[in-house]
Amino acid sequence: MGATEEAYFTPVVPMDFTYNYRVGHYLQRYLDGFKEKKVLGAKCPECGQVVVPPRKYCGSCNKVREEFVELSQEGTLENFTVGHVTLVKGKLNEVESPYLVGMIKLDGADNLLLARVEGLPVGEAKTGMRLRAVWKDQAEGDYSDLDHFEPV
Amino acid sequence: MDNKVAIVGFRMAAAPDIEITRERLAFNLTRGLFDDLGIERDDVGTTIICSNDFLDGRTISNVFLDPHVGAYMKDESKVEMDGLNALAYAAMRILSGQYETALVASLGLTGSQASPYLHIEYTMDASYDRPMKLLNELAAAALQAKSYLAEHGYSEGLLDEVAAKDLANAAGNPNQARRMPGITAEQVAASAMYYEPLRELHCYPPTDGGCMMLLASEKKAGELCDKPVWILGMGRSTDNYYLGDRDLATSLSASQAAAKACEAAGIKDPAGEIDFAEISSLFAHQEPLFAEAMGLMESGKAPDAYRAGDTAINGRLPINPSGGPLGGHPISSTGLIRAAETVLQLRGEAGENQVTKADVALVHGQDGLCAQQSVVFVLGT
Ligand SMILES: [Zn+2]
């Protein structure tokens, strides 16, 4: 029997295993802030950098970031891509209309927040644009509460 | 490095679909390597298997490969990252003085067995990135590409030129999976758009493949081969995980890993002292990005360097004369294949892809989103 005539055995790896990942105090506080439509960052006592979402440990300093800081809901589009496909379980799928994924520097933050950018034709996105947060009407303390950003 | 470790032999293979079992691929490559060197499995001191449990669909996947790579009932360990990490691990085992020889055995089947993108989806942060559903390997690479091009004011045409150069090199290399003879930058620019600015032919192809490599101490190397290639330096570095915390316009992991490797090798001016480089650029923009970050190319001058043919096989500092990962990316093996291609060049055995001057070379491997980790080796004759 030649190599190409061999049958495939196609096991499906059961990745519907359930894992309980604790989000930790800091992401919990971030999500609690979402309930009040606030965006919180965390500040490192050593380097003074403010990161969003707030994360407890500063990689550069190996210190605990102790201070929470409420950030502006406006910021600058620093980088973006236009998606013409999506990946679903590792497979490429075309999308009906291209969409924007942006990296946004909120006023008061030192790092960039990834978010969907809507409210403009994708071809008109430019780095340096000013954007503002758009919330779901009913915030529930979930990542999806901060729905997208749109031009100011 | 005070003690010397040599690469004495290797076997490699890559194809869109290798059409045999992973076990047979592992056996064929290892047995072939042993026959090349005239050794048996008892002559191997320690074995490092490099494979990915997620891609193999079973955990601790090395336990299924011991008989095929000659490691049954022997000293064997595993690396679940790029093959260059496994090479570093194997080299350190020889440097420990405990072993005279070490086999690195790497396999990755993302052409026929499982999608490479699926594996990256499950490397992402489960408590943030996965529920956010914004990122995947291609979107992350596109953000890196956009940031790099914007930083220097480069046009997207650079990506087409890089890809056309690599794919043309790959077409002349029998060890590559994606073979597109006569490919032009215009054809690259006409391929399907994935995430702007990255198109299909700017991205690596899903690939089946593997690479087996034998290392030896200085004492043993001379007995095993006529043309040992020496590890002159190695370095590793890991950046932040979160893309928003990183400067995507450059690669800190690549620059720091290269600086460490070059320091160990006594190289002060990489652009002047390195003859050629094999870089794990999984996407077209990563080749000039890493080359600039590692000091092989003047920062801000990438389009000039490509247009002038500096990076071509017969150029001033050839980059990826093998065609690089745009010609094939069997995850787990890619960096090790870069090392194997470098050994071919240093021995003057690279056929129509042979570079003119081949005494000292730089090899780069990566893991994680946008090369969160880089591994760099300096190899020489
Ligand atoms: Zn800090």
Coordinates of C-alpha atoms and ligand atoms in Angstrom, one line a residue:
Chain A
M1 CA 0.0 0.0 0.0
G2 CA 1.5 3.3 -1.1
A3 CA 1.8 6.2 1.3
T4 CA -0.9 8.3 -0.3
E5 CA -3.4 5.5 0.0
E6 CA -3.2 5.4 3.7
A7 CA -6.3 6.3 5.6
Y8 CA -6.4 9.3 7.9
F9 CA -7.5 8.8 11.5
T10 CA -9.0 12.1 12.5
P11 CA -9.3 12.5 16.2
V12 CA -11.0 15.7 17.4
V13 CA -9.1 17.1 20.3
P14 CA -11.8 17.9 22.9
M15 CA -11.0 21.5 23.7
D16 CA -14.3 22.0 25.2
F17 CA -12.6 21.2 28.5
T18 CA -13.6 23.9 31.0
Y19 CA -10.9 25.8 32.8
N20 CA -11.4 28.1 35.7
Y21 CA -8.9 30.9 35.3
R22 CA -9.1 33.5 38.0
V23 CA -9.0 36.9 36.4
G24 CA -7.3 38.3 39.5
H25 CA -8.0 41.4 41.6
Y26 CA -6.8 43.8 38.9
L27 CA -8.9 42.6 36.0
Q28 CA -11.8 42.2 38.4
R29 CA -11.4 45.8 39.4
Y30 CA -11.2 46.8 35.7
L31 CA -14.5 44.9 35.0
D32 CA -16.1 46.5 38.1
G33 CA -15.1 49.9 36.7
F34 CA -16.9 48.9 33.5
K35 CA -20.2 48.7 35.4
E36 CA -19.8 52.4 36.0
K37 CA -18.5 53.0 32.5
K38 CA -15.1 53.9 33.8
V39 CA -11.7 52.8 32.4
L40 CA -9.1 52.0 35.0
G41 CA -5.3 51.6 34.6
A42 CA -2.6 50.7 37.1
K43 CA 0.5 52.7 37.8
C44 CA 4.0 51.3 38.7
P45 CA 5.6 52.9 41.7
E46 CA 9.1 52.4 40.2
C47 CA 8.8 53.5 36.5
G48 CA 5.6 55.4 36.8
Q49 CA 4.1 53.8 33.7
V50 CA 0.3 53.5 33.6
V51 CA -1.0 50.4 31.8
V52 CA -4.5 49.5 30.7
P53 CA -6.0 47.0 31.4
P54 CA -4.6 47.3 34.9
R55 CA -2.2 44.4 35.5
K56 CA -0.6 43.8 38.9
Y57 CA 3.0 43.2 38.0
C58 CA 5.4 45.4 36.1
G59 CA 7.6 43.3 33.8
S60 CA 10.3 46.0 33.5
C61 CA 10.7 46.6 37.3
N62 CA 9.4 43.3 38.7
K63 CA 7.4 45.4 41.2
V64 CA 3.7 45.4 42.2
R65 CA 1.7 48.2 40.6
E66 CA -0.2 49.5 43.6
E67 CA -2.1 52.6 42.4
F68 CA -5.3 52.5 40.2
V69 CA -5.8 55.5 37.9
E70 CA -9.0 56.4 36.1
L71 CA -8.2 57.1 32.5
S72 CA -9.8 59.4 29.9
Q73 CA -12.3 57.7 27.6
E74 CA -10.7 59.5 24.7
G75 CA -7.4 58.7 23.1
T76 CA -5.4 58.6 19.9
L77 CA -5.3 55.8 17.3
E78 CA -1.7 54.8 17.2
N79 CA -1.9 51.7 15.0
F80 CA -4.6 49.6 13.3
T81 CA -5.3 46.9 10.8
V82 CA -8.2 46.2 8.5
G83 CA -9.4 42.7 8.7
H84 CA -10.6 41.1 5.4
V85 CA -10.8 37.6 7.0
T86 CA -11.4 36.0 10.3
L87 CA -9.9 33.0 11.8
V88 CA -12.4 30.6 13.3
K89 CA -10.9 27.5 15.0
G90 CA -7.8 28.0 12.9
K91 CA -9.7 28.2 9.6
L92 CA -9.6 31.3 7.4
N93 CA -13.1 32.8 6.7
E94 CA -13.9 35.7 4.5
V95 CA -15.9 38.5 6.0
E96 CA -18.8 40.4 4.4
S97 CA -17.3 43.7 5.1
P98 CA -13.8 44.6 6.3
Y99 CA -13.4 45.8 9.9
L100 CA -11.0 47.8 11.9
V101 CA -8.9 46.6 14.9
G102 CA -7.1 49.5 16.5
M103 CA -4.4 50.1 19.1
I104 CA -5.4 53.2 21.0
K105 CA -3.4 55.3 23.5
L106 CA -5.9 56.5 26.0
D107 CA -5.1 60.0 27.5
G108 CA -3.2 59.2 30.7
A109 CA -2.0 55.7 29.7
D110 CA 1.5 54.7 28.6
N111 CA 0.5 51.5 26.7
L112 CA -2.0 50.8 24.0
L113 CA -5.4 49.3 24.3
L114 CA -6.7 47.0 21.5
A115 CA -10.3 47.7 20.5
R116 CA -12.7 47.6 17.5
V117 CA -13.0 51.0 15.8
E118 CA -16.3 51.8 14.1
G119 CA -18.3 54.8 12.9
L120 CA -16.1 55.5 9.8
P121 CA -15.4 53.8 6.5
V122 CA -12.4 51.6 7.1
G123 CA -10.4 53.3 4.3
E124 CA -10.6 56.6 6.3
A125 CA -8.8 55.4 9.4
K126 CA -5.6 57.3 10.0
T127 CA -3.1 57.0 12.8
G128 CA -3.3 60.1 15.0
M129 CA -7.1 60.3 14.8
R130 CA -8.9 61.1 18.1
L131 CA -11.3 58.5 19.3
R132 CA -13.8 58.0 22.1
A133 CA -15.2 55.0 23.9
V134 CA -18.7 53.8 23.1
W135 CA -20.3 51.7 25.8
K136 CA -23.2 49.3 25.6
D137 CA -26.3 50.8 27.1
Q138 CA -26.5 48.3 29.8
A139 CA -23.0 47.7 31.3
E140 CA -22.7 44.4 33.1
G141 CA -19.1 44.2 34.2
D142 CA -18.0 42.3 31.1
Y143 CA -15.2 43.0 28.6
S144 CA -17.9 43.5 25.9
D145 CA -19.4 46.5 27.9
L146 CA -16.7 48.7 26.2
D147 CA -18.1 48.0 22.8
H148 CA -15.9 50.0 20.4
F149 CA -14.3 53.3 19.8
E150 CA -15.5 55.9 17.3
P151 CA -14.1 59.2 16.0
V152 CA -14.6 62.2 18.3
Chain B
M1 CA 32.3 30.7 24.1
D2 CA 35.2 29.0 25.8
N3 CA 34.2 25.4 25.1
K4 CA 33.4 24.5 21.5
V5 CA 30.3 22.7 20.3
A6 CA 29.9 21.7 16.6
I7 CA 27.1 20.8 14.4
V8 CA 28.2 17.6 12.6
G9 CA 25.2 16.6 10.6
F10 CA 21.5 17.0 9.9
R11 CA 18.6 15.8 7.8
M12 CA 15.5 17.9 7.0
A13 CA 12.3 17.7 5.0
A14 CA 9.4 20.0 4.2
A15 CA 6.3 19.7 2.0
P16 CA 2.7 21.0 1.9
D17 CA 1.7 17.5 2.8
I18 CA 4.5 15.0 3.7
E19 CA 2.2 12.0 2.9
I20 CA 3.6 9.8 5.6
T21 CA 3.1 9.4 9.3
R22 CA 4.9 11.6 11.7
E23 CA 6.6 8.5 13.2
R24 CA 7.9 7.4 9.8
L25 CA 9.1 11.0 9.1
A26 CA 10.9 11.0 12.4
F27 CA 12.5 7.6 11.7
N28 CA 13.5 8.3 8.1
L29 CA 15.2 11.6 9.0
T30 CA 17.0 10.2 12.1
R31 CA 18.0 6.9 10.5
G32 CA 19.3 8.9 7.5
L33 CA 21.3 11.1 9.7
F34 CA 22.8 8.2 11.6
D35 CA 23.7 6.5 8.3
D36 CA 25.3 9.8 7.0
L37 CA 27.5 9.9 10.0
G38 CA 28.1 6.2 10.3
I39 CA 26.8 6.0 13.8
E40 CA 24.2 4.0 15.7
R41 CA 21.8 5.1 18.5
D42 CA 24.3 4.1 21.2
D43 CA 26.6 6.8 19.9
V44 CA 24.1 9.5 20.9
G45 CA 24.6 10.8 24.4
T46 CA 21.4 12.7 24.8
T47 CA 18.3 13.5 22.7
I48 CA 16.1 16.7 22.8
I49 CA 12.8 16.2 21.0
C50 CA 11.1 19.4 19.9
S51 CA 7.4 19.0 19.1
N52 CA 4.1 20.7 20.0
D53 CA 1.5 18.8 22.0
F54 CA -1.3 20.9 20.7
L55 CA -0.4 20.4 17.1
D56 CA 0.0 16.7 17.8
G57 CA -3.3 16.5 19.5
R58 CA -1.9 14.7 22.5
T59 CA 0.1 15.8 25.5
I60 CA 3.7 14.9 26.2
S61 CA 3.9 14.0 22.5
N62 CA 7.6 13.2 22.8
V63 CA 6.7 9.8 24.4
F64 CA 5.4 8.6 21.1
L65 CA 8.7 9.4 19.3
D66 CA 11.4 7.8 21.4
P67 CA 11.7 4.6 19.3
H68 CA 11.7 6.5 16.0
V69 CA 14.6 8.8 16.9
G70 CA 16.6 6.2 18.7
A71 CA 16.0 7.5 22.2
Y72 CA 14.2 4.4 23.5
M73 CA 15.4 3.7 27.1
K74 CA 17.9 6.6 26.8
D75 CA 18.4 10.1 28.2
E76 CA 15.8 12.1 26.4
S77 CA 14.1 15.5 27.2
K78 CA 11.7 17.8 25.4
V79 CA 11.3 21.4 24.3
E80 CA 7.9 22.7 23.3
M81 CA 9.1 25.8 21.5
D82 CA 11.1 26.6 18.3
G83 CA 13.8 24.2 17.3
L84 CA 16.5 26.8 17.9
N85 CA 15.5 26.7 21.6
A86 CA 16.1 22.9 21.5
L87 CA 19.4 23.5 19.8
A88 CA 20.5 25.8 22.6
Y89 CA 19.3 23.2 25.2
A90 CA 21.3 20.5 23.4
A91 CA 24.4 22.7 23.2
M92 CA 24.2 23.5 26.9
R93 CA 24.0 19.8 27.6
I94 CA 27.3 19.2 25.8
L95 CA 28.8 22.3 27.5
S96 CA 27.9 20.7 30.8
G97 CA 30.6 18.2 30.2
Q98 CA 28.1 15.3 30.7
Y99 CA 27.7 14.4 27.0
E100 CA 29.9 14.2 24.0
T101 CA 27.0 14.2 21.5
A102 CA 23.4 15.5 21.5
L103 CA 20.6 14.9 18.9
V104 CA 17.9 17.5 18.3
A105 CA 14.8 15.9 16.8
S106 CA 12.1 18.3 15.7
L107 CA 8.8 17.7 13.9
G108 CA 5.8 19.9 13.0
L109 CA 2.9 18.9 10.7
T110 CA 0.7 21.9 10.1
G111 CA 0.2 21.2 6.5
S112 CA -1.8 18.0 6.8
Q113 CA -2.3 17.4 10.5
A114 CA -3.7 20.6 12.1
S115 CA -3.9 24.3 11.3
P116 CA -1.0 26.4 12.5
Y117 CA -3.4 29.2 13.3
L118 CA -5.4 27.0 15.7
H119 CA -2.3 26.4 17.8
I120 CA -1.6 30.1 18.1
E121 CA -5.3 30.8 19.0
Y122 CA -4.7 28.6 22.1
T123 CA -1.4 30.2 23.0
M124 CA -3.2 33.5 23.7
D125 CA -4.1 34.8 27.2
A126 CA -7.2 32.9 28.3
S127 CA -8.4 35.6 30.7
Y128 CA -8.2 38.5 28.4
D129 CA -7.3 38.0 24.7
R130 CA -9.5 35.0 24.1
P131 CA -12.7 36.5 25.5
M132 CA -11.9 39.8 23.7
K133 CA -11.8 38.0 20.3
L134 CA -9.8 40.8 18.7
L135 CA -6.5 39.0 18.1
N136 CA -5.2 36.1 16.2
E137 CA -1.8 35.3 14.7
L138 CA -2.5 37.1 11.4
A139 CA -4.1 40.2 13.0
A140 CA -1.2 40.5 15.4
A141 CA 1.4 40.1 12.6
A142 CA -0.5 42.8 10.6
L143 CA -0.4 45.2 13.5
Q144 CA 3.3 44.6 13.7
A145 CA 3.8 45.1 9.9
K146 CA 1.7 48.3 10.0
S147 CA 3.7 49.7 12.9
Y148 CA 7.0 48.9 11.3
L149 CA 6.1 50.4 7.9
A150 CA 4.7 53.5 9.6
E151 CA 7.7 54.0 11.9
H152 CA 10.0 54.4 8.9
G153 CA 7.6 55.7 6.3
Y154 CA 8.1 52.5 4.1
S155 CA 5.5 51.7 1.5
E156 CA 3.7 48.3 1.4
G157 CA 5.6 47.6 -1.7
L158 CA 8.6 46.6 0.5
L159 CA 6.6 43.6 1.6
D160 CA 6.1 42.5 -2.0
E161 CA 9.8 42.8 -2.8
V162 CA 10.8 40.9 0.3
A163 CA 8.3 38.1 -0.4
A164 CA 9.3 37.9 -4.1
K165 CA 13.0 37.6 -3.2
D166 CA 12.3 34.9 -0.6
L167 CA 9.9 32.9 -2.8
A168 CA 12.3 33.0 -5.7
N169 CA 15.1 31.7 -3.4
A170 CA 12.7 29.0 -2.1
A171 CA 11.9 27.9 -5.6
G172 CA 15.6 27.0 -6.1
N173 CA 15.8 25.1 -2.8
P174 CA 14.8 21.4 -2.9
N175 CA 14.2 21.5 0.9
Q176 CA 11.4 24.1 0.7
A177 CA 7.6 23.4 0.7
R178 CA 6.2 26.4 -1.2
R179 CA 7.8 26.5 -4.7
M180 CA 6.8 29.3 -7.0
P181 CA 9.4 29.6 -9.7
G182 CA 9.3 32.9 -11.6
I183 CA 7.3 34.6 -8.9
T184 CA 7.2 38.5 -9.1
A185 CA 6.5 41.3 -6.7
E186 CA 3.4 42.1 -8.8
Q187 CA 2.0 38.6 -8.3
V188 CA 2.6 38.9 -4.5
A189 CA 0.8 42.2 -4.5
A190 CA -2.2 40.6 -6.3
S191 CA -2.6 37.8 -3.8
A192 CA -5.6 37.8 -1.4
M193 CA -5.6 40.4 1.4
Y194 CA -5.8 38.9 4.9
Y195 CA -5.2 41.7 7.4
E196 CA -3.9 45.0 5.9
P197 CA -1.1 45.2 4.9
L198 CA -0.5 41.5 4.9
R199 CA -1.6 39.4 1.9
E200 CA -1.5 35.6 1.4
L201 CA 2.0 35.6 -0.1
H202 CA 3.4 37.8 2.7
C203 CA 2.5 35.0 5.1
Y204 CA 4.1 31.6 5.7
P205 CA 2.4 28.5 4.2
P206 CA 1.0 25.7 6.4
T207 CA 3.8 23.1 6.2
D208 CA 4.7 19.6 7.2
G209 CA 8.3 19.0 8.0
G210 CA 11.1 18.1 10.4
C211 CA 14.7 18.5 11.0
M212 CA 17.2 16.3 12.9
M213 CA 20.6 17.6 13.9
L214 CA 23.6 16.1 15.7
L215 CA 25.9 18.2 17.9
A216 CA 29.2 17.1 19.2
S217 CA 31.9 18.2 21.6
E218 CA 35.2 19.5 20.1
K219 CA 36.9 16.2 20.9
K220 CA 34.2 14.1 19.2
A221 CA 33.4 16.5 16.2
G222 CA 36.6 15.6 14.3
E223 CA 35.8 11.9 14.5
L224 CA 32.3 12.4 13.1
C225 CA 32.8 14.7 10.2
D226 CA 35.2 16.5 8.0
K227 CA 33.5 19.9 8.0
P228 CA 32.2 20.7 11.5
V229 CA 30.4 24.0 11.9
W230 CA 31.0 25.7 15.2
I231 CA 28.6 27.4 17.6
L232 CA 30.4 30.8 18.1
G233 CA 27.7 32.4 20.2
M234 CA 24.0 32.1 21.3
G235 CA 21.5 34.4 23.0
R236 CA 17.9 34.5 23.9
S237 CA 15.5 37.2 25.0
T238 CA 11.8 37.4 25.8
D239 CA 9.6 40.5 25.4
N240 CA 6.3 41.3 27.1
Y241 CA 3.4 39.2 26.0
Y242 CA 0.8 42.0 25.5
L243 CA 1.1 43.7 22.2
G244 CA 0.0 47.0 23.7
D245 CA 3.0 47.0 26.0
R246 CA 5.5 46.4 23.2
D247 CA 7.1 48.6 20.6
L248 CA 5.9 46.7 17.5
A249 CA 8.0 48.8 15.1
T250 CA 11.1 47.0 16.2
S251 CA 11.8 43.7 18.0
L252 CA 13.5 44.0 21.4
S253 CA 13.7 40.2 21.7
A254 CA 15.6 40.0 18.4
S255 CA 17.9 42.9 19.1
Q256 CA 18.8 41.6 22.6
A257 CA 19.2 38.0 21.6
A258 CA 21.4 39.0 18.7
A259 CA 23.5 41.3 20.9
K260 CA 24.1 38.4 23.4
A261 CA 25.0 36.0 20.6
C262 CA 27.3 38.5 18.9
E263 CA 29.0 39.4 22.1
A264 CA 29.7 35.7 22.9
A265 CA 31.1 35.4 19.3
G266 CA 33.3 38.5 19.6
I267 CA 31.4 40.3 16.9
K268 CA 31.2 44.1 17.3
D269 CA 29.8 45.1 13.9
P270 CA 27.2 42.5 12.8
A271 CA 26.6 44.3 9.4
G272 CA 30.3 44.2 8.7
E273 CA 31.3 40.9 10.1
I274 CA 28.4 38.6 9.4
D275 CA 28.5 37.1 5.9
F276 CA 24.8 36.1 5.6
A277 CA 21.8 35.4 7.8
E278 CA 18.9 32.9 8.0
I279 CA 16.0 34.7 9.8
S280 CA 12.7 33.2 11.0
S281 CA 10.5 35.8 9.3
L282 CA 7.1 34.1 9.3
F283 CA 5.7 37.2 7.6
A284 CA 7.4 39.4 4.9
H285 CA 7.8 42.5 7.1
Q286 CA 9.6 40.5 9.8
E287 CA 12.7 39.9 7.6
P288 CA 13.8 43.6 7.3
L289 CA 12.4 44.3 10.8
F290 CA 14.6 41.7 12.5
A291 CA 17.5 42.5 10.2
E292 CA 17.4 46.1 11.3
A293 CA 16.8 45.2 15.0
M294 CA 19.8 42.8 14.9
G295 CA 22.1 45.3 13.3
L296 CA 22.4 43.5 10.0
M297 CA 20.8 46.4 8.1
E298 CA 20.9 50.2 8.7
S299 CA 17.7 51.3 10.4
G300 CA 15.5 53.2 8.1
K301 CA 17.2 51.9 4.9
A302 CA 15.4 48.6 4.3
P303 CA 13.8 49.6 0.9
D304 CA 17.2 50.8 -0.4
A305 CA 18.9 47.5 0.8
Y306 CA 16.3 45.3 -1.0
R307 CA 16.2 47.5 -4.2
A308 CA 20.0 47.4 -4.4
G309 CA 20.0 43.6 -4.1
D310 CA 22.1 43.6 -0.9
T311 CA 19.9 40.8 0.6
A312 CA 20.0 38.6 -2.6
I313 CA 22.0 35.4 -2.8
N314 CA 24.8 37.3 -4.5
G315 CA 24.3 40.5 -2.5
R316 CA 26.4 42.2 0.1
L317 CA 24.7 40.5 3.1
P318 CA 22.4 37.7 1.8
I319 CA 19.3 37.2 4.0
N320 CA 17.4 33.9 3.8
P321 CA 19.2 32.5 0.8
S322 CA 17.2 29.4 1.6
G323 CA 13.9 31.2 1.0
G324 CA 13.2 31.4 4.7
P325 CA 9.9 30.6 6.4
L326 CA 7.8 32.1 3.5
G327 CA 8.9 28.9 1.7
G328 CA 8.0 26.6 4.6
H329 CA 7.2 26.8 8.3
P330 CA 6.8 23.4 10.0
I331 CA 6.3 24.8 13.5
S332 CA 8.9 23.4 16.0
S333 CA 11.4 22.8 13.2
T334 CA 11.6 26.2 11.5
G335 CA 14.5 27.7 13.5
L336 CA 16.4 24.4 13.4
I337 CA 15.9 24.3 9.6
R338 CA 17.4 27.9 9.4
A339 CA 20.4 26.4 11.3
A340 CA 20.6 23.5 8.9
E341 CA 20.4 25.8 5.8
T342 CA 23.2 27.8 7.4
V343 CA 25.4 24.7 7.8
L344 CA 24.8 23.9 4.1
Q345 CA 26.0 27.4 3.1
L346 CA 29.0 27.3 5.5
R347 CA 30.1 24.0 4.0
G348 CA 29.6 25.3 0.5
E349 CA 26.9 22.7 -0.3
A350 CA 23.9 25.0 -0.9
G351 CA 23.8 24.3 -4.7
E352 CA 22.3 27.0 -6.8
N353 CA 21.5 29.0 -3.7
Q354 CA 25.1 29.1 -2.5
V355 CA 26.3 32.5 -1.3
T356 CA 29.8 33.7 -2.3
K357 CA 31.3 34.4 1.1
A358 CA 30.3 31.9 3.9
D359 CA 32.5 31.9 7.0
V360 CA 30.3 33.5 9.7
A361 CA 26.5 33.5 9.8
L362 CA 23.7 34.6 12.0
V363 CA 20.6 32.3 12.6
H364 CA 17.4 33.6 14.2
G365 CA 14.4 31.7 15.6
Q366 CA 11.2 32.9 17.3
D367 CA 8.2 31.9 19.4
G368 CA 5.0 33.6 20.4
L369 CA 2.9 36.4 18.9
C370 CA 5.1 38.8 16.9
A371 CA 8.3 37.0 18.1
Q372 CA 7.7 37.6 21.8
Q373 CA 10.8 35.4 22.1
S374 CA 13.9 35.3 19.9
V375 CA 16.8 32.9 19.8
V376 CA 20.0 33.8 17.9
F377 CA 23.0 31.7 17.0
V378 CA 26.3 32.8 15.4
L379 CA 27.7 29.9 13.5
G380 CA 31.1 29.7 11.8
T381 CA 33.6 27.4 10.1
Ligands
ZN1 ZN 7.7 49.6 36.5

